[in-house]
Tab-separated table of C-alpha atoms in Angstrom:
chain	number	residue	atom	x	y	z
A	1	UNK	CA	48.652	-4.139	-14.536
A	2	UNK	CA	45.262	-3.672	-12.617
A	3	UNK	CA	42.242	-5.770	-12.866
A	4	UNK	CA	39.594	-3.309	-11.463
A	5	UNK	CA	36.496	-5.868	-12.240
A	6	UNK	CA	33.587	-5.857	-9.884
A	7	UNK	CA	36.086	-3.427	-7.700
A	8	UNK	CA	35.185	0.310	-8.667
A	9	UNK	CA	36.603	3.311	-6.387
A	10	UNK	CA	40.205	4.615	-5.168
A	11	UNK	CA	43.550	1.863	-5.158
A	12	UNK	CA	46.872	2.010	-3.646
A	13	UNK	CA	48.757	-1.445	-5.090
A	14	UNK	CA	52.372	-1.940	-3.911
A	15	UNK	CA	54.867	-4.126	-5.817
A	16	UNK	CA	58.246	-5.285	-5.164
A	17	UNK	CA	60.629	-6.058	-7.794
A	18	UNK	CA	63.673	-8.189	-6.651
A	19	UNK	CA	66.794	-8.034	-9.005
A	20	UNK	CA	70.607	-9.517	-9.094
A	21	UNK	CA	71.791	-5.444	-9.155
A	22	UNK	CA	73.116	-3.835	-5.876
A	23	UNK	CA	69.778	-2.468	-4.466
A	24	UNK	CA	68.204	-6.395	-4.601
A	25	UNK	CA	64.649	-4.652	-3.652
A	26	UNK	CA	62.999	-2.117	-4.698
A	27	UNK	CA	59.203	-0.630	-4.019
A	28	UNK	CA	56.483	0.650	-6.091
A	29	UNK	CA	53.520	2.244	-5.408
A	30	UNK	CA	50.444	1.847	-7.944
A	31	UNK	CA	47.451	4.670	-7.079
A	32	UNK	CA	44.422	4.963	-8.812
A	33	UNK	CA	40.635	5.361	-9.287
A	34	UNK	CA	38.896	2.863	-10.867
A	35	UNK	CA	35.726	4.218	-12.780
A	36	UNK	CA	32.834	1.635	-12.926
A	37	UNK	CA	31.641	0.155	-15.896
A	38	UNK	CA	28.780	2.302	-17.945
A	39	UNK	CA	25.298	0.134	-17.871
A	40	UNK	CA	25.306	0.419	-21.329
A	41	UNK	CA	27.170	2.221	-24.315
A	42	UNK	CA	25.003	5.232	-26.094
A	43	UNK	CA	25.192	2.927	-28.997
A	44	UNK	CA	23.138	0.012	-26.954
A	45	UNK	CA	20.838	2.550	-25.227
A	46	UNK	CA	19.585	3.871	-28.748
A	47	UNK	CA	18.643	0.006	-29.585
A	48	UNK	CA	16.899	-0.529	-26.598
A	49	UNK	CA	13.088	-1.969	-25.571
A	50	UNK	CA	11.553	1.540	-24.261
A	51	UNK	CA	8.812	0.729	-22.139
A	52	UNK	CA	6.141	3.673	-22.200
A	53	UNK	CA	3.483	3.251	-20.004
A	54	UNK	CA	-0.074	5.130	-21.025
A	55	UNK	CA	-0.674	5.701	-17.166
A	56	UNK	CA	1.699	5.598	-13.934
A	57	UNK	CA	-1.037	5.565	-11.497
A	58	UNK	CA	-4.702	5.014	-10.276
A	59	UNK	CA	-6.880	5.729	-7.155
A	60	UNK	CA	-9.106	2.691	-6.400
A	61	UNK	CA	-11.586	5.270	-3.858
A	62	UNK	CA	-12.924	3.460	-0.904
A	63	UNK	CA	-12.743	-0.387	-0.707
A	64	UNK	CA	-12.809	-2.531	2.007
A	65	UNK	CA	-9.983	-4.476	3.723
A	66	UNK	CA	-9.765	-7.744	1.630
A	67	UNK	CA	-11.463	-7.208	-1.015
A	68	UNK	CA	-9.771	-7.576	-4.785
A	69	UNK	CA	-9.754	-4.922	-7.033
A	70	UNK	CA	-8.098	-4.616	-10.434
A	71	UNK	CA	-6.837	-2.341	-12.960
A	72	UNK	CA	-5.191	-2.851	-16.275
A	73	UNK	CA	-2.410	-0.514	-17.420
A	74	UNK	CA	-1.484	-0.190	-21.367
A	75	UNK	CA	2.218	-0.057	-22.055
A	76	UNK	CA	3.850	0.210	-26.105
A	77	UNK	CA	7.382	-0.439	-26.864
A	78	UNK	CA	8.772	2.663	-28.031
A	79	UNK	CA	12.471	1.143	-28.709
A	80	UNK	CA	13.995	-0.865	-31.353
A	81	UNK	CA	14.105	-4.332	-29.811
A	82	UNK	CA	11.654	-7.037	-27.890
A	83	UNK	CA	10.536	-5.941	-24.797
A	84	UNK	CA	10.444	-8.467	-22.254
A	85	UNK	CA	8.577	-7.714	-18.860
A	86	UNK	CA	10.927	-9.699	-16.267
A	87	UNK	CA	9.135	-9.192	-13.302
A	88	UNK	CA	6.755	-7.029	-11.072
A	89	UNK	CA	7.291	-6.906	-7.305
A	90	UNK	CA	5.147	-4.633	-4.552
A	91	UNK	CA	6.237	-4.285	-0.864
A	92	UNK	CA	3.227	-5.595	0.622
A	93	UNK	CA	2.870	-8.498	-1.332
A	94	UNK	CA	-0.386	-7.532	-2.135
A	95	UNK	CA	-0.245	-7.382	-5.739
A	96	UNK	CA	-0.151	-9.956	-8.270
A	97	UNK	CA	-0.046	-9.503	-12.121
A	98	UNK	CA	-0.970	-10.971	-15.325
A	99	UNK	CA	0.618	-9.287	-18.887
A	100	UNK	CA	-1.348	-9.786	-21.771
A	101	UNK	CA	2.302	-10.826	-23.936
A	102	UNK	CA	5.303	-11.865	-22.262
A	103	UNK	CA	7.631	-10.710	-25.612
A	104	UNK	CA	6.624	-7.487	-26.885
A	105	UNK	CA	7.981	-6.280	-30.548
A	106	UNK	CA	9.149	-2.497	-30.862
A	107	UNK	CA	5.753	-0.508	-31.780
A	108	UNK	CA	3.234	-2.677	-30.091
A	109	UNK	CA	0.876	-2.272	-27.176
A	110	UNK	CA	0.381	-4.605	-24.852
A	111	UNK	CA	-1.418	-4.550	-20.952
A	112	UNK	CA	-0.407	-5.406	-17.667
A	113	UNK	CA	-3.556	-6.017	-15.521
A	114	UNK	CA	-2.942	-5.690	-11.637
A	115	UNK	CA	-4.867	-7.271	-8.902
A	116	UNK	CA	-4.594	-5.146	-5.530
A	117	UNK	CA	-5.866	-6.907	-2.161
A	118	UNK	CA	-5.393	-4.237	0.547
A	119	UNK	CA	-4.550	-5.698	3.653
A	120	UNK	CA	-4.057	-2.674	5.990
A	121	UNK	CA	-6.811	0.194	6.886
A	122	UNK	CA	-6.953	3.635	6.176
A	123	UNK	CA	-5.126	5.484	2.904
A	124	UNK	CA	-2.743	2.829	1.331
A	125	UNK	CA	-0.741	3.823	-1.549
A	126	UNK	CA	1.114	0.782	-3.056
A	127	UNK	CA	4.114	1.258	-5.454
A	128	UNK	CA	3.933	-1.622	-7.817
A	129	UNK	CA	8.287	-1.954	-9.224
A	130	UNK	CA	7.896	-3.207	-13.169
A	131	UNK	CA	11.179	-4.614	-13.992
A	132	UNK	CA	11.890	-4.975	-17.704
A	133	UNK	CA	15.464	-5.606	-19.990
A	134	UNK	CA	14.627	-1.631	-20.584
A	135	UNK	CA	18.513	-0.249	-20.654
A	136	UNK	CA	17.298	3.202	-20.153
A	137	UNK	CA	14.752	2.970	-17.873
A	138	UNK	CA	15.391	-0.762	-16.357
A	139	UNK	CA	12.353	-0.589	-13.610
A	140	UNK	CA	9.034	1.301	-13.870
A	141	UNK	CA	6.799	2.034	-11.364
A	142	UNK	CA	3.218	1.862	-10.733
A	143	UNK	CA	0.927	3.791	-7.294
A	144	UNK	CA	-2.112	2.257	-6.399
A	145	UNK	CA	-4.400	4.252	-4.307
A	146	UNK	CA	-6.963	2.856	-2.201
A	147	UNK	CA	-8.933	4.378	1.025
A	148	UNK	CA	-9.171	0.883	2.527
A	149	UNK	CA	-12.006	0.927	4.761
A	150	UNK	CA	-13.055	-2.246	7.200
A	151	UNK	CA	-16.997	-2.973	5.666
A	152	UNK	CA	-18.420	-1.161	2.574
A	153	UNK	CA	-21.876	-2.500	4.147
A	154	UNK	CA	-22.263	-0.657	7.431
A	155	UNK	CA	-24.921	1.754	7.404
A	156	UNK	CA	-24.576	5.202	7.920
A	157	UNK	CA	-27.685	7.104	9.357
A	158	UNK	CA	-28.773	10.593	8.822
A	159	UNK	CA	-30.902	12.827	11.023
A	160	UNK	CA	-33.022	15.517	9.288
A	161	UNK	CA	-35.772	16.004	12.099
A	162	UNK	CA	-36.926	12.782	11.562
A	163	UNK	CA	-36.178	9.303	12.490
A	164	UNK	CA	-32.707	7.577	11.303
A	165	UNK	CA	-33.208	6.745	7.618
A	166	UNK	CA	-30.129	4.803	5.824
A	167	UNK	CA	-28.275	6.264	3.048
């Protein structure tokens, strides 16, 4: 026999068998492909959490370098067990998180508000990874857009045959 755990893919095994008979040794070749495990069975993706967010995205406009902005997404569990939000993780490190439930029960809504400190200039867009105990969809993600701008306060000045004037 084979143990093919953790080692998916094409084998070649060799044995040899030693014996009392007149040919004392003798070789065998074993060749196979080892197919990997499924995730899950159909049977444990139809009892799933199913995370469904209302919204995968949102543009922020112009804010300035540094400065926290926030947006709260709404998210129901469309499966037949608890959904559990294990984690969410961004690139930058510029996102942090608060859910409104940490256990959510199949049919209800709950929110995931995220707090987005830009820390680069010019168009950003941040993908936020939502990792959940979802067996369809394990990890959900989230863009945040932002046109991330040094100061909000400098004044721009417009000419219109007449002296500067701030807008």
């Amino acid at each position: 026999s084979y143990n093919s755990a953790g080692r998916p893919g094409a084998f070649t095994k060799t044995i040899t068998v030693a014996s009392n008979a007149s040919n004392t040794s003798l070789l065998l070749t074993i060749k196979g492909t080892a197919a990997p495990k499924p995730a899950a069975t159909p049977e444990e993706l139809a009892a799933s959490p199913r995370m469904q967010l209302q919204t995968t995205g949102f543009a922020f406009g112009k804010i300035e370098k540094g400065q926290a902005v926030s947006r709260t997404f709404t998210f129901t569990n469309a499966g037949k067990t608890d959904l559990t939000v294990k984690g969410v993780y961004s690139a930058c490190g510029c996102v942090t998180h608060k859910a409104s439930k940490t256990t959510v029960k199949p049919g209800e809504q709950a929110t995931l508000e995220l707090r987005y400190t830009p820390r680069s200039l010019n168009q950003q867009n941040e993908t936020v990874s939502v990792s959940t105990n979802d067996l369809n969809t394990r990890t959900q993600t989230i863009v945040l857009q932002a046109n991330v701008v040094e100061s909000l306060t400098q004044q721009n000045m417009l000419r219109e045959q007449k002296p500067a004037v701030p807008f």
